[in-house]
Short mmCIF file of C-alpha atoms in Angstrom, two decimals:
data_model
loop_
_atom_site.label_atom_id
_atom_site.label_comp_id
_atom_site.label_asym_id
_atom_site.label_seq_id
_atom_site.Cartn_x
_atom_site.Cartn_y
_atom_site.Cartn_z
CA MET O 225 123.91 61.31 100.12
CA LYS O 226 124.91 64.34 102.16
CA GLY O 227 123.68 66.59 99.26
CA ASN O 228 120.16 64.98 99.51
CA LEU O 229 120.14 65.43 103.33
CA CYS O 230 121.08 69.17 102.99
CA ILE O 231 118.41 69.71 100.44
CA ALA O 232 115.73 67.90 102.57
CA VAL O 233 116.68 69.98 105.54
CA LEU O 234 116.42 73.25 103.56
CA VAL O 235 112.98 72.25 102.03
CA ALA O 236 111.70 71.25 105.57
CA ALA O 237 112.92 74.52 106.92
CA GLY O 238 111.42 76.56 104.18
CA VAL O 239 108.08 74.72 104.40
CA GLY O 240 108.04 74.83 108.22
CA ALA O 241 108.63 78.57 108.15
CA CYS O 242 105.87 79.37 105.60
CA GLY O 243 103.05 81.12 107.36
CA SER O 244 100.46 80.03 104.71
CA ILE O 245 101.16 76.45 105.85
CA THR O 246 101.70 76.89 109.70
CA ARG O 247 99.00 79.53 110.17
CA GLY O 248 96.63 79.30 107.39
CA THR O 249 95.07 82.09 105.27
CA SER O 250 92.00 82.61 107.41
CA GLU O 251 91.19 83.38 111.03
CA ASN O 252 88.33 83.04 113.39
CA LEU O 253 87.05 86.62 114.28
CA THR O 254 84.48 87.02 117.09
CA PHE O 255 81.83 89.69 117.22
CA VAL O 256 80.15 90.66 120.48
CA SER O 257 77.54 93.42 121.27
CA GLU O 258 76.12 94.76 124.41
CA PRO O 259 73.32 94.12 124.44
CA ALA O 260 73.47 90.81 122.63
CA GLY O 261 71.51 89.98 119.55
CA ALA O 262 72.75 92.68 117.11
CA VAL O 263 73.04 91.87 113.34
CA VAL O 264 76.61 92.27 112.07
CA THR O 265 77.40 93.23 108.52
CA THR O 266 80.84 94.21 106.97
CA THR O 267 82.08 96.00 103.99
CA LYS O 268 83.67 92.64 102.82
CA ARG O 269 80.18 90.89 102.92
CA TYR O 270 80.79 88.97 106.02
CA ALA O 271 77.77 88.79 108.20
CA CYS O 272 76.03 87.05 111.16
CA ALA O 273 72.46 87.13 112.23
CA ALA O 274 72.91 87.72 115.92
CA THR O 275 75.81 88.40 118.37
CA PRO O 276 77.70 86.89 119.73
CA CYS O 277 79.05 85.04 116.67
CA THR O 278 82.33 83.84 115.22
CA LEU O 279 83.17 84.08 111.49
CA ASP O 280 86.12 82.62 109.44
CA VAL O 281 87.57 85.60 107.58
CA ASP O 282 90.53 85.94 105.23
CA ARG O 283 93.63 87.22 107.16
CA SER O 284 94.36 89.74 104.49
CA ASP O 285 90.92 91.32 104.69
CA GLU O 286 90.50 94.84 106.34
CA PHE O 287 86.90 96.01 106.70
CA ASP O 288 84.42 98.03 108.76
CA ALA O 289 81.81 96.00 110.88
CA THR O 290 78.48 97.51 111.56
CA PHE O 291 76.26 96.30 114.44
CA THR O 292 72.54 97.05 114.31
CA LEU O 293 69.83 96.26 116.82
CA PRO O 294 66.24 97.79 116.83
CA GLY O 295 65.95 100.62 119.45
CA TYR O 296 69.86 101.26 119.30
CA ARG O 297 72.15 103.44 117.31
CA PRO O 298 74.19 101.57 114.76
CA GLU O 299 77.76 101.12 115.68
CA THR O 300 80.63 100.80 113.17
CA ILE O 301 84.00 99.45 114.29
CA PRO O 302 87.03 99.29 111.88
CA VAL O 303 88.67 95.98 111.77
CA ARG O 304 92.41 96.12 110.48
CA THR O 305 95.29 93.72 110.15
CA ARG O 306 98.62 93.89 111.64
CA VAL O 307 101.70 91.62 111.41
CA ALA O 308 101.38 89.04 114.02
CA THR O 309 104.28 87.85 116.11
CA ARG O 310 103.97 84.33 114.88
CA GLY O 311 103.46 85.59 111.35
CA ALA O 312 106.64 87.80 111.59
CA VAL O 313 108.58 84.63 112.78
CA GLY O 314 107.31 82.66 109.62
CA MET O 315 108.35 85.59 107.47
CA ALA O 316 111.82 85.60 108.96
CA GLY O 317 112.05 81.89 108.48
CA ASN O 318 111.23 82.25 104.94
CA VAL O 319 114.01 84.77 104.42
CA LEU O 320 116.50 82.80 106.33
CA ALA O 321 115.75 79.56 104.51
CA GLY O 322 115.96 81.42 101.15
CA GLY O 323 112.17 81.25 100.52
CA LEU O 324 111.59 84.54 98.72
CA ILE O 325 108.62 82.84 96.99
CA GLY O 326 107.33 81.94 100.51
CA VAL O 327 107.66 85.61 101.67
CA GLY O 328 105.59 86.77 98.65
CA VAL O 329 102.98 84.15 99.21
CA ASP O 330 102.60 85.07 102.89
CA ALA O 331 102.34 88.66 102.08
CA TYR O 332 99.76 88.03 99.27
CA THR O 333 97.60 85.49 101.32
CA GLY O 334 97.83 87.44 104.58
CA ALA O 335 99.16 84.46 106.45
CA ALA O 336 101.50 86.71 108.43
CA TYR O 337 98.55 88.92 109.70
CA ASP O 338 96.06 88.87 112.52
CA HIS O 339 92.97 90.96 112.80
CA GLU O 340 92.49 93.72 115.52
CA PRO O 341 90.50 94.06 117.42
CA ASN O 342 89.60 90.40 118.06
CA PRO O 343 87.11 90.07 119.57
CA VAL O 344 85.25 92.98 118.01
CA ILE O 345 83.03 94.43 120.75
CA ALA O 346 80.28 97.03 120.25
CA ARG O 347 78.52 98.83 123.13
CA LEU O 348 75.33 99.85 121.54
CA THR O 349 73.65 103.15 122.65
CA PRO O 350 69.73 103.30 123.05
CA LEU O 351 68.00 105.67 120.62
CA ARG O 352 66.14 107.41 123.31
CA ALA O 353 66.98 107.64 126.96
CA PRO O 354 64.43 106.08 129.19
CA PRO O 355 61.84 108.57 130.31
CA MET O 356 62.69 110.32 133.52
CA MET O 357 60.26 110.10 136.35
CA PRO O 358 59.58 113.40 138.10
CA PRO O 359 60.86 113.41 141.55
CA MET O 360 58.38 112.24 144.16
CA THR O 361 57.34 115.05 146.46
CA PRO O 362 55.76 113.98 149.74
CA ARG O 363 52.09 114.84 149.77
CA ARG O 364 50.39 116.02 153.04
CA ARG O 365 47.52 113.95 153.95
CA ARG O 366 44.27 115.61 154.97
CA PRO O 367 42.80 114.46 158.06
CA GLY O 368 39.67 112.39 157.61
CA PRO O 369 36.26 113.27 159.07
CA ALA O 370 36.70 111.18 162.29
CA GLU O 371 40.20 112.60 162.92
CA PRO O 372 40.97 115.66 165.01
CA GLY O 373 41.60 118.83 163.10
CA MET O 374 38.35 118.77 161.12
#
């Protein structure tokens, strides 16, 4: 009886620590542009038609996101992964519970990772600066026919 209880506790600890189960293998990533309305495409074939938008991306994917908007220069931002605090705790739990398989699964699926930056923000630059107006110089008004000085 005690043996079954010990096994149940070890299995529960191993499963509870597994990042693939507790965090999932995908993450919501938000894309924002200034001005809004840019199209986003990535090197991993994620895309959205207009910013702001949120996409569900695999935690293990690293890619470049390109924002395009007519009249503005395209902006490309690298999106990379890093071991998240919660992901590292899950990895440590796997190791402590003896779940080397769980460590391998979390590393393979990316469950221990978060993307950065999140949100991905692009500040787009206009292709041409707005035309500059010449400085206004005060003009002297000529006196009319009924005014003195004529």
